Short mmCIF file of C-alpha atoms in Angstrom, two decimals:
data_model
loop_
_atom_site.label_atom_id
_atom_site.label_comp_id
_atom_site.label_asym_id
_atom_site.label_seq_id
_atom_site.Cartn_x
_atom_site.Cartn_y
_atom_site.Cartn_z
CA MET G 1 -0.03 0.09 0.18
CA LYS G 2 1.25 3.51 -0.93
CA SER G 3 2.02 5.35 2.19
CA ARG G 4 0.32 8.92 2.43
CA LEU G 5 3.20 10.23 4.74
CA GLU G 6 6.68 9.11 5.44
CA VAL G 7 9.18 10.85 7.85
CA ASN G 8 12.38 9.25 7.32
CA ASN G 9 15.11 9.83 9.98
CA ILE G 10 14.63 13.56 10.06
CA GLY G 11 17.34 15.44 12.30
CA LYS G 12 17.55 19.24 12.90
CA THR G 13 20.40 21.23 14.42
CA PHE G 14 20.21 24.87 15.02
CA TYR G 15 23.44 26.62 14.98
CA SER G 16 23.62 29.95 17.26
CA ASP G 17 26.33 32.02 18.96
CA TRP G 18 26.37 29.90 21.93
CA GLY G 19 26.74 26.63 20.14
CA GLU G 20 24.76 23.96 18.40
CA VAL G 21 21.46 22.62 19.46
CA GLU G 22 20.34 19.32 18.21
CA ALA G 23 16.57 19.83 18.21
CA LEU G 24 15.57 16.74 16.42
CA LYS G 25 17.24 13.44 16.09
CA SER G 26 16.33 10.49 13.74
CA ILE G 27 12.54 10.68 13.91
CA SER G 28 10.78 8.47 11.72
CA PHE G 29 7.24 7.25 11.41
CA THR G 30 4.91 6.61 8.69
CA SER G 31 0.98 6.79 7.90
CA SER G 32 -0.41 4.94 5.19
CA LYS G 33 -4.23 6.19 5.50
CA SER G 34 -6.40 8.95 6.55
CA GLU G 35 -4.87 8.78 9.99
CA PHE G 36 -5.19 11.11 12.81
CA ILE G 37 -1.71 11.45 14.55
CA SER G 38 -1.20 13.32 17.80
CA ILE G 39 2.23 14.32 18.65
CA VAL G 40 2.71 15.38 22.44
CA GLY G 41 5.77 16.30 24.53
CA PRO G 42 7.26 18.75 26.76
CA SER G 43 7.92 22.23 25.51
CA GLY G 44 11.15 22.77 23.70
CA CYS G 45 11.05 19.09 22.43
CA GLY G 46 11.12 20.01 18.89
CA LYS G 47 7.70 19.18 17.93
CA THR G 48 6.71 22.23 16.22
CA THR G 49 9.96 22.20 14.20
CA LEU G 50 9.14 18.61 13.18
CA LEU G 51 5.67 19.87 12.09
CA ARG G 52 7.25 22.92 10.16
CA ILE G 53 9.56 20.45 8.35
CA ILE G 54 6.82 18.43 7.18
CA ALA G 55 5.06 21.81 6.03
CA GLY G 56 8.22 22.49 4.10
CA LEU G 57 8.73 25.57 5.97
CA GLU G 58 11.86 24.64 7.35
CA LYS G 59 14.61 22.26 6.05
CA PRO G 60 15.87 19.33 7.91
CA SER G 61 19.58 18.87 8.72
CA THR G 62 19.19 14.91 7.98
CA GLY G 63 16.67 12.94 6.35
CA GLU G 64 13.58 13.64 4.28
CA VAL G 65 9.79 13.76 4.26
CA LEU G 66 7.73 11.92 1.55
CA ILE G 67 4.31 12.84 0.60
CA GLU G 68 2.71 9.91 -1.28
CA GLU G 69 6.47 9.08 -2.06
CA ILE G 70 7.21 12.47 -3.29
CA PRO G 71 9.81 14.15 -1.23
CA VAL G 72 9.02 17.44 0.40
CA ARG G 73 11.22 20.46 -1.03
CA GLY G 74 9.24 23.17 0.19
CA PRO G 75 5.41 24.08 0.99
CA GLY G 76 3.13 22.19 -1.36
CA HIS G 77 -0.55 21.52 -2.39
CA ASP G 78 -0.73 18.61 -0.56
CA ARG G 79 -0.31 20.17 2.82
CA ALA G 80 -1.87 23.00 4.86
CA VAL G 81 -0.92 24.50 8.12
CA VAL G 82 -3.05 25.67 10.71
CA PHE G 83 -0.98 27.96 13.22
CA GLN G 84 -0.98 28.33 16.85
CA ASP G 85 -2.48 31.88 16.46
CA PRO G 86 -5.18 32.33 13.48
CA ARG G 87 -2.91 34.51 11.43
CA LEU G 88 -5.64 35.94 9.46
CA PHE G 89 -5.33 38.84 7.04
CA PRO G 90 -6.93 41.83 8.57
CA TRP G 91 -7.96 43.38 5.17
CA LEU G 92 -9.83 40.23 4.02
CA THR G 93 -13.37 39.28 5.23
CA VAL G 94 -13.96 35.75 6.49
CA GLU G 95 -15.05 34.36 3.48
CA GLN G 96 -11.86 35.84 1.54
CA ASN G 97 -9.55 34.55 4.32
CA ALA G 98 -11.18 31.14 4.00
CA ALA G 99 -10.70 31.40 0.21
CA PHE G 100 -7.13 32.66 0.43
CA GLY G 101 -5.42 29.34 -0.81
CA ILE G 102 -8.01 28.59 -3.54
CA GLU G 103 -6.61 29.56 -6.83
CA ASP G 104 -9.90 30.75 -8.39
CA SER G 105 -12.58 31.40 -5.89
CA ASN G 106 -15.01 32.96 -8.24
CA LYS G 107 -15.74 29.86 -10.12
CA ASP G 108 -19.19 28.23 -9.00
CA GLU G 109 -17.66 24.98 -8.14
CA ALA G 110 -15.11 26.68 -5.71
CA LYS G 111 -17.85 28.76 -4.54
CA SER G 112 -20.14 25.88 -3.34
CA LYS G 113 -17.13 24.16 -1.62
CA LEU G 114 -16.17 27.17 0.19
CA ASP G 115 -19.90 27.43 1.36
CA ASN G 116 -19.66 24.02 2.51
CA ILE G 117 -16.52 24.51 4.48
CA LEU G 118 -17.96 27.72 6.25
CA GLN G 119 -20.92 25.87 7.06
CA LEU G 120 -18.85 23.15 8.51
CA VAL G 121 -17.17 25.58 10.78
CA GLY G 122 -20.38 27.36 11.57
CA LEU G 123 -19.47 30.64 10.21
CA GLU G 124 -21.80 31.02 7.17
CA ASN G 125 -23.54 33.95 9.07
CA PHE G 126 -20.20 35.70 9.26
CA ARG G 127 -18.87 35.80 5.81
CA LYS G 128 -18.70 39.43 5.43
CA ALA G 129 -17.05 39.99 8.86
CA TYR G 130 -13.52 41.32 9.16
CA PRO G 131 -11.10 39.62 11.42
CA TYR G 132 -11.24 42.19 14.08
CA GLU G 133 -15.15 41.56 14.60
CA LEU G 134 -14.24 38.04 15.55
CA SER G 135 -13.77 36.29 18.86
CA GLY G 136 -10.69 34.13 19.20
CA GLY G 137 -12.54 31.09 18.84
CA MET G 138 -14.17 32.03 15.58
CA ALA G 139 -11.02 33.49 14.20
CA GLN G 140 -9.26 30.12 14.76
CA ARG G 141 -12.21 28.54 13.08
CA VAL G 142 -11.63 30.71 9.86
CA ALA G 143 -7.86 29.63 9.99
CA ILE G 144 -8.97 25.98 10.04
CA ALA G 145 -11.62 26.57 7.21
CA ARG G 146 -8.72 28.21 5.17
CA ALA G 147 -6.69 25.17 5.62
CA PHE G 148 -9.48 22.73 4.64
CA ALA G 149 -10.54 24.91 1.68
CA PHE G 150 -7.16 24.32 0.32
CA LYS G 151 -8.11 20.53 0.20
CA PRO G 152 -4.69 19.19 1.37
CA LYS G 153 -4.06 15.57 1.67
CA VAL G 154 -2.26 16.23 5.18
CA LEU G 155 -3.53 18.68 7.61
CA LEU G 156 -0.86 20.11 10.00
CA MET G 157 -1.98 21.66 13.18
CA ASP G 158 0.29 23.29 15.64
CA GLU G 159 -1.30 23.67 18.95
CA PRO G 160 -4.46 25.16 17.12
CA PHE G 161 -6.55 25.19 20.18
CA SER G 162 -4.10 26.32 22.90
CA ALA G 163 -5.16 29.92 23.12
CA LEU G 164 -8.89 29.24 23.24
CA ASP G 165 -11.23 28.92 26.60
CA ALA G 166 -11.96 25.48 27.72
CA GLN G 167 -15.54 25.32 26.56
CA THR G 168 -14.70 26.78 22.84
CA ARG G 169 -11.67 24.54 22.82
CA SER G 170 -13.75 21.15 23.57
CA ARG G 171 -16.32 22.19 20.89
CA MET G 172 -13.79 22.82 18.43
CA GLN G 173 -11.98 19.51 19.38
CA MET G 174 -15.35 17.75 18.38
CA GLU G 175 -15.83 19.66 15.22
CA LEU G 176 -12.32 18.96 14.24
CA VAL G 177 -13.09 15.17 14.31
CA ASP G 178 -16.33 15.56 12.58
CA LEU G 179 -14.44 17.47 9.66
CA TRP G 180 -11.74 14.76 9.64
CA GLN G 181 -14.25 12.10 9.34
CA GLN G 182 -16.14 13.56 6.65
CA THR G 183 -12.97 14.48 4.43
CA ALA G 184 -10.75 11.68 4.80
CA LYS G 185 -7.38 13.65 5.33
CA SER G 186 -4.50 12.86 7.30
CA VAL G 187 -4.08 15.00 10.36
CA ILE G 188 -1.22 15.69 12.31
CA LEU G 189 -1.65 17.70 15.53
CA VAL G 190 1.12 19.00 17.70
CA THR G 191 -0.16 19.58 21.26
CA HIS G 192 1.23 19.81 24.74
CA ASP G 193 -2.24 18.93 26.27
CA ILE G 194 -2.23 15.01 26.80
CA SER G 195 -6.02 14.80 27.03
CA GLU G 196 -6.33 16.62 23.75
CA ALA G 197 -3.96 14.09 21.93
CA LEU G 198 -5.63 11.17 23.48
CA LEU G 199 -9.15 12.49 22.74
CA LEU G 200 -8.44 13.31 19.03
CA GLY G 201 -5.37 10.92 17.95
CA GLN G 202 -5.70 7.39 16.45
CA ARG G 203 -2.06 7.23 17.32
CA VAL G 204 -0.01 9.25 19.89
CA LEU G 205 3.49 9.86 19.41
CA ILE G 206 5.39 10.85 22.71
CA MET G 207 8.64 13.03 22.16
CA SER G 208 10.96 13.82 24.67
CA SER G 209 13.61 16.80 24.66
CA SER G 210 17.33 17.40 24.00
CA PRO G 211 17.54 15.90 21.38
CA GLY G 212 13.85 15.55 20.32
CA ILE G 213 13.18 12.05 19.62
CA ILE G 214 10.04 9.84 19.36
CA LYS G 215 10.21 8.04 22.83
CA GLU G 216 6.95 5.89 22.32
CA THR G 217 3.92 5.37 19.94
CA ILE G 218 0.71 4.45 21.45
CA GLU G 219 -1.97 2.91 19.51
CA VAL G 220 -5.19 4.43 20.78
CA PRO G 221 -7.73 1.62 21.29
CA PHE G 222 -10.99 3.67 21.47
CA ASP G 223 -13.76 4.64 19.14
CA TYR G 224 -15.00 8.10 18.32
CA PRO G 225 -16.54 10.02 20.08
CA ARG G 226 -14.54 9.03 23.06
CA ASP G 227 -15.36 9.15 26.61
CA VAL G 228 -12.94 11.04 28.59
CA ASP G 229 -14.30 9.98 31.82
CA SER G 230 -14.07 6.33 31.17
CA LEU G 231 -11.51 4.31 33.54
CA GLU G 232 -9.51 3.03 30.45
CA PHE G 233 -9.17 6.69 28.94
CA ILE G 234 -7.97 8.07 32.37
CA LYS G 235 -5.72 5.18 32.91
CA LEU G 236 -4.06 5.65 29.38
CA LYS G 237 -3.84 9.27 29.96
CA LYS G 238 -2.11 8.62 33.20
CA TYR G 239 0.23 6.22 31.52
CA ILE G 240 1.20 9.14 28.74
CA THR G 241 1.61 11.67 31.49
CA SER G 242 4.21 9.52 33.42
CA ARG G 243 6.04 8.92 30.09
CA VAL G 244 5.95 12.70 28.90
CA TYR G 245 7.22 14.03 32.13
CA MET O 1 -25.78 34.04 16.49
CA SER O 2 -24.96 36.86 14.31
CA ILE O 3 -22.95 40.08 14.62
CA ASN O 4 -25.15 42.88 16.07
CA ARG O 5 -25.55 45.61 13.45
CA ASN O 6 -29.02 46.74 14.95
CA ASN O 7 -27.44 49.58 16.75
CA THR O 8 -25.46 50.83 13.61
CA SER O 9 -28.00 53.54 12.83
CA GLU O 10 -27.72 54.74 16.39
CA LYS O 11 -23.91 54.73 16.13
CA ILE O 12 -24.14 56.70 13.03
CA SER O 13 -26.21 59.59 14.43
CA SER O 14 -23.99 59.98 17.37
CA SER O 15 -20.79 59.99 15.25
CA ILE O 16 -22.70 62.76 13.09
CA LYS O 17 -23.08 64.65 16.29
CA ASP O 18 -19.48 64.08 17.16
CA ILE O 19 -18.24 65.18 13.93
CA SER O 20 -20.58 68.43 14.05
CA ARG O 21 -19.14 69.11 17.58
CA LYS O 22 -15.62 68.84 16.53
CA ILE O 23 -16.28 70.90 13.46
CA ILE O 24 -17.74 73.74 15.63
CA ARG O 25 -14.99 73.38 18.10
CA GLY O 26 -12.29 73.72 15.21
CA LEU O 27 -13.98 76.72 13.96
CA VAL O 28 -13.87 78.83 17.28
CA PHE O 29 -10.31 79.87 16.87
CA PRO O 30 -10.52 80.89 13.41
CA VAL O 31 -13.55 82.84 13.99
CA ILE O 32 -12.11 84.70 16.94
CA ILE O 33 -8.93 85.72 14.94
CA LEU O 34 -11.32 87.18 12.07
CA ALA O 35 -13.28 88.95 14.31
CA ILE O 36 -10.47 90.61 16.17
CA TRP O 37 -9.07 91.35 12.78
CA GLU O 38 -11.99 93.00 11.41
CA MET O 39 -12.45 95.24 14.55
CA ALA O 40 -8.94 96.13 14.34
CA ALA O 41 -9.20 97.18 10.49
CA ARG O 42 -12.47 99.11 11.10
CA GLN O 43 -11.12 101.13 13.94
CA GLY O 44 -8.20 102.01 11.73
CA VAL O 45 -5.59 100.48 14.17
CA VAL O 46 -3.97 98.75 11.12
CA ASP O 47 -3.20 100.29 7.81
CA PRO O 48 -5.28 98.38 5.12
CA TYR O 49 -2.16 99.10 2.55
CA PHE O 50 -0.54 96.26 4.79
CA LEU O 51 -3.38 94.56 6.44
CA PRO O 52 -6.72 94.85 4.45
CA SER O 53 -9.75 93.91 6.53
CA PRO O 54 -11.34 90.36 6.12
CA SER O 55 -14.43 91.82 4.77
CA SER O 56 -12.44 93.61 2.00
CA ILE O 57 -10.50 90.47 1.28
CA SER O 58 -13.75 88.58 0.71
CA HIS O 59 -15.15 91.21 -1.55
CA THR O 60 -11.85 90.75 -3.66
CA TYR O 61 -12.45 86.95 -3.14
CA ILE O 62 -15.78 87.24 -4.75
CA ASP O 63 -14.53 89.43 -7.69
CA MET O 64 -11.70 87.15 -8.48
CA PHE O 65 -14.08 84.15 -8.37
CA GLY O 66 -16.62 86.07 -10.46
CA SER O 67 -14.22 86.80 -13.16
CA GLY O 68 -12.94 83.28 -13.18
CA LEU O 69 -9.33 84.43 -12.60
CA LEU O 70 -9.16 82.59 -9.35
CA GLN O 71 -10.21 79.16 -10.65
CA GLN O 72 -7.98 79.53 -13.77
CA HIS O 73 -5.02 79.79 -11.55
CA LEU O 74 -6.27 77.38 -8.99
CA LEU O 75 -6.74 74.78 -11.92
CA ILE O 76 -3.43 75.09 -13.30
CA SER O 77 -1.70 74.72 -9.89
CA LEU O 78 -4.15 71.53 -9.50
CA GLN O 79 -3.19 70.08 -12.80
CA ARG O 80 0.57 70.41 -12.09
CA LEU O 81 0.12 68.75 -8.73
CA CYS O 82 -2.01 65.90 -10.10
CA TYR O 83 0.86 65.29 -12.91
CA GLY O 84 3.66 65.60 -10.23
CA PHE O 85 1.87 63.55 -7.53
CA LEU O 86 0.98 60.55 -9.82
CA ILE O 87 4.34 60.38 -11.39
CA ALA O 88 5.79 60.28 -7.87
CA VAL O 89 3.29 57.59 -6.83
CA ALA O 90 4.17 55.44 -9.92
CA VAL O 91 7.93 55.87 -9.03
CA ALA O 92 7.97 55.69 -5.30
CA ILE O 93 5.78 52.79 -4.49
CA PRO O 94 7.29 50.28 -6.68
CA MET O 95 10.79 51.51 -5.54
CA GLY O 96 9.80 51.38 -1.97
CA VAL O 97 8.60 47.68 -2.26
CA LEU O 98 11.76 46.79 -3.88
CA VAL O 99 13.75 48.38 -1.20
CA GLY O 100 11.73 47.46 1.47
CA LYS O 101 11.84 43.62 0.49
CA THR O 102 15.59 43.46 -0.48
CA ARG O 103 17.89 44.07 2.43
CA THR O 104 20.96 44.32 0.39
CA PHE O 105 19.46 46.77 -1.94
CA ARG O 106 18.54 49.01 1.05
CA HIS O 107 22.15 49.26 2.22
CA TYR O 108 23.22 50.29 -1.36
CA VAL O 109 20.63 53.18 -1.65
CA ASN O 110 20.01 54.33 1.79
CA PRO O 111 22.98 56.68 2.33
CA THR O 112 22.25 58.22 -1.07
CA LEU O 113 18.62 58.77 -0.41
CA SER O 114 19.28 60.40 3.23
CA PHE O 115 21.64 62.76 1.39
CA LEU O 116 18.87 63.83 -1.11
CA GLN O 117 16.29 63.97 1.51
CA GLN O 118 17.84 66.89 3.39
CA ILE O 119 17.72 68.93 0.16
CA PRO O 120 14.40 71.00 0.05
CA PRO O 121 12.72 70.52 -3.17
CA ILE O 122 12.86 74.45 -3.88
CA ALA O 123 16.59 74.17 -3.98
CA TRP O 124 16.38 72.18 -7.11
CA ILE O 125 14.33 74.74 -9.04
CA PRO O 126 17.24 76.59 -10.43
CA ILE O 127 18.77 73.64 -12.09
CA PHE O 128 15.44 72.07 -13.16
CA MET O 129 14.94 75.39 -14.88
CA LEU O 130 18.01 75.16 -16.68
CA TRP O 131 17.45 71.41 -17.39
CA LEU O 132 13.89 71.55 -18.37
CA GLY O 133 12.97 74.86 -19.25
CA ILE O 134 10.94 77.37 -17.51
CA ASP O 135 7.58 75.40 -18.74
CA GLU O 136 5.54 72.92 -16.93
CA ALA O 137 8.09 70.25 -17.02
CA SER O 138 10.37 72.12 -14.27
CA LYS O 139 7.54 72.69 -11.97
CA VAL O 140 6.45 69.06 -12.29
CA ALA O 141 9.90 67.73 -11.47
CA VAL O 142 9.73 69.79 -8.27
CA ILE O 143 6.75 68.25 -7.13
CA VAL O 144 7.99 64.83 -8.09
CA TYR O 145 10.87 65.46 -5.71
CA ALA O 146 8.82 66.87 -3.10
CA ALA O 147 6.37 63.90 -2.95
CA PHE O 148 8.75 61.06 -3.74
CA PHE O 149 10.51 60.92 -0.11
CA PRO O 150 7.44 60.62 2.14
CA ILE O 151 5.92 58.19 -0.01
CA PHE O 152 9.04 56.08 -0.84
CA LEU O 153 10.03 56.21 2.92
CA ASN O 154 6.55 55.14 4.20
CA THR O 155 6.30 52.27 1.58
CA VAL O 156 9.81 51.02 2.61
CA GLN O 157 8.79 51.15 6.37
CA GLY O 158 5.39 49.62 5.67
CA VAL O 159 6.99 46.60 3.60
CA ILE O 160 9.68 45.91 6.08
CA SER O 161 7.06 45.83 9.07
CA VAL O 162 4.83 43.34 7.42
CA ASP O 163 4.21 40.71 9.99
CA PRO O 164 6.50 37.71 9.12
CA LYS O 165 3.67 35.45 10.43
CA LEU O 166 1.49 36.38 7.49
CA ILE O 167 4.40 36.00 5.02
CA GLU O 168 4.73 32.55 6.29
CA VAL O 169 0.99 31.84 5.65
CA GLY O 170 1.71 33.22 1.92
CA ARG O 171 4.50 30.79 1.77
CA SER O 172 2.52 27.82 3.01
CA PHE O 173 -0.13 28.65 0.52
CA MET O 174 2.64 28.62 -2.21
CA LEU O 175 2.22 32.27 -3.48
CA THR O 176 4.91 33.40 -6.16
CA THR O 177 6.81 36.43 -5.54
CA GLY O 178 4.35 38.58 -7.59
CA GLU O 179 1.23 37.41 -5.59
CA MET O 180 3.04 37.74 -2.41
CA ILE O 181 3.62 41.44 -3.08
CA ARG O 182 0.18 41.89 -4.54
CA ARG O 183 -1.82 40.00 -1.75
CA VAL O 184 0.21 40.18 1.24
CA TYR O 185 2.94 42.95 1.25
CA ILE O 186 0.99 45.69 -0.52
CA PRO O 187 -2.50 45.51 1.73
CA SER O 188 -0.40 44.93 4.57
CA ALA O 189 1.53 48.14 4.17
CA ALA O 190 -1.31 49.84 2.62
CA MET O 191 -1.91 52.02 5.88
CA THR O 192 1.58 53.27 6.36
CA ILE O 193 1.69 53.92 2.25
CA PHE O 194 -1.53 56.00 2.72
CA VAL O 195 0.43 58.35 5.49
CA GLY O 196 2.94 58.63 3.07
CA LEU O 197 0.63 59.68 0.32
CA ARG O 198 -0.91 62.23 2.61
CA LEU O 199 2.42 63.63 3.69
CA GLY O 200 3.31 63.46 0.18
CA LEU O 201 0.53 65.35 -1.07
CA SER O 202 0.92 68.22 1.41
CA ASN O 203 4.70 68.28 0.61
CA CYS O 204 4.18 68.88 -2.99
CA TRP O 205 1.45 71.28 -2.58
CA ARG O 206 3.86 73.52 -0.55
CA ALA O 207 6.67 72.89 -3.16
CA LEU O 208 4.40 73.63 -5.99
CA VAL O 209 3.39 77.01 -4.44
CA GLY O 210 7.08 77.55 -3.89
CA ALA O 211 8.10 77.05 -7.45
CA GLU O 212 5.35 79.09 -8.61
CA LEU O 213 6.59 82.06 -6.43
CA ILE O 214 9.96 81.77 -8.06
CA ALA O 215 9.36 81.04 -11.32
CA ALA O 216 5.83 81.00 -13.01
CA SER O 217 3.49 83.08 -15.12
CA SER O 218 0.27 81.07 -13.94
CA GLY O 219 -0.81 79.30 -10.89
CA LEU O 220 -1.60 80.26 -7.22
CA GLY O 221 2.02 81.27 -6.56
CA SER O 222 2.44 83.42 -9.59
CA LEU O 223 -0.79 85.01 -8.52
CA ILE O 224 0.61 85.91 -5.36
CA MET O 225 3.88 87.27 -6.73
CA ASP O 226 1.70 89.43 -9.24
CA ALA O 227 -0.33 90.80 -6.52
CA ARG O 228 2.70 91.74 -4.62
CA ASN O 229 4.36 93.55 -7.65
CA PHE O 230 1.29 95.78 -7.84
CA SER O 231 1.17 95.94 -3.87
CA GLN O 232 -2.35 94.24 -3.66
CA ALA O 233 -2.29 92.90 -0.21
CA ASP O 234 -5.85 91.58 -0.45
CA LYS O 235 -5.07 89.55 -3.35
CA ILE O 236 -2.18 88.24 -1.78
CA PHE O 237 -4.31 87.10 0.96
CA VAL O 238 -6.86 85.62 -1.39
CA GLY O 239 -3.76 83.47 -2.80
CA ILE O 240 -2.66 82.40 0.54
CA PHE O 241 -6.23 81.25 1.98
CA THR O 242 -7.01 79.66 -1.30
CA ILE O 243 -3.71 77.53 -1.09
CA GLY O 244 -4.51 76.52 2.59
CA LEU O 245 -8.19 75.64 1.78
CA ALA O 246 -7.30 73.69 -1.40
CA GLY O 247 -4.75 71.77 0.81
CA LEU O 248 -7.26 70.99 3.33
CA LEU O 249 -9.72 69.73 0.81
CA ILE O 250 -7.25 67.56 -0.77
CA ASP O 251 -6.10 66.12 2.42
CA PHE O 252 -9.97 65.41 3.33
CA LEU O 253 -10.45 63.65 0.08
CA LEU O 254 -7.49 61.49 0.41
CA ARG O 255 -8.69 60.68 4.17
CA ARG O 256 -12.27 59.76 2.66
CA MET O 257 -10.48 57.54 0.08
CA GLU O 258 -8.59 55.99 2.50
CA SER O 259 -11.48 54.87 4.78
CA LYS O 260 -13.34 53.62 1.71
CA LEU O 261 -10.58 51.66 0.70
CA MET O 262 -9.68 50.25 3.98
CA PRO O 263 -12.88 49.37 5.91
CA TRP O 264 -10.66 46.90 8.20
CA LYS O 265 -8.82 49.97 9.41
CA LYS O 266 -11.34 50.70 12.13
CA MET O 267 -9.99 48.13 14.06
CA TYR O 268 -6.83 50.50 14.77
CA LYS O 269 -9.26 53.10 16.07
CA VAL O 270 -10.64 51.08 18.88
CA GLY O 271 -8.97 53.16 21.63
CA GLY O 272 -10.98 56.00 20.67
CA ASN O 273 -10.88 58.75 18.04
CA THR O 274 -8.82 61.88 17.97
#
């Protein structure tokens, strides 16, 4: 079976005035289908760097990333990133922001797809609003819509919900699972929140720092929607927590 | 859930009230000055040869307006302003984007530009006349020079301060260099560029009048010089006031254009208006 995403022996060393820092060391994993992978680890373990390398925004020092067997040389149509902050363009309306990555947003086909996505993230009534009129949660949903509208095969998310309040966060986590199940994308979610990683991911990669390596991979045995209060969930969460710290 | 726009009309009426209050406050000072001036003139405190009364100036104003003389000079000045300003915009904005985007290029041109910036536009008039003759070209050249620096420098500043995070979004969506400039850099820098446009416009309005005072047979500046030659103080004042009023009007129009073109700008005004 053709693998959708292959991360081969990725290493990254940063050079600065006070010496070298090995941020990532021999990171390897593959994903063959529309999988949801969570990556957790303590801050500074290089999980964001790993995501940026997969996105093509940063070059690895060693190794390579393959998307459907094609090596990553930079950003591409097969991937889209949702950053930690929404990063909307203040001069564009909600729908213009969401359509930012679409080549020709005037075509009827593209328009109906955009409608669809705005509906999925619950922003169809806000299409003409500007980012300054939105709450933090709404803005982040626009950023997610923008990434989905781009129709990537792999969606890369860097702590997309960390700036949100608890209620909005849990609503958006459920929305994300819905979106993912409807669109058959691969999702890689970087987070420092262990219950988030376990709530969303089919697989959880646990990283440790200096140098950043994958310490352990956990196959999550639960179906969606997951019950965070179940004994098995809590037990697994405790285990992962003990491995992270 | 939808954004609450119900109180918009309320907001508009209160903002009209705000604006009219501001206009009234702004007029207090000029009205007091004019009243004192008029009284002084009527009491014979000042010699009308040097300082004619506001009422006699307004009579001259109406006369000159009625004969079409004022409009004729004003139009010529505005025409020069338009040509010069548009040329300056066409040169300064692309150059500003280029210089702002490329750091090495900045190192090459900065010292030269800083040097040129120190020279007032009027100082160039004699040499421009020598090169371009006494016709329109030399005046337009002065205007271009005067408008160039504010527009250019603000464009550079605007482009330098584009949020690198937004540039990264552009990169992740695979924008080409041209798209990046058009869709990220220019709109990002638009507000700063507009400040440059306003500064540039008022700069070149002043430089234009300066140029016309020194060497022109038409335009508001030359109107003032002609009046001086005939010792017509009232006409000089008509010229001066027209220059000020036209400048105000131009700036007002540019500001209107700014808020029409950039509706998102409101967010920067959250702290209250001035």
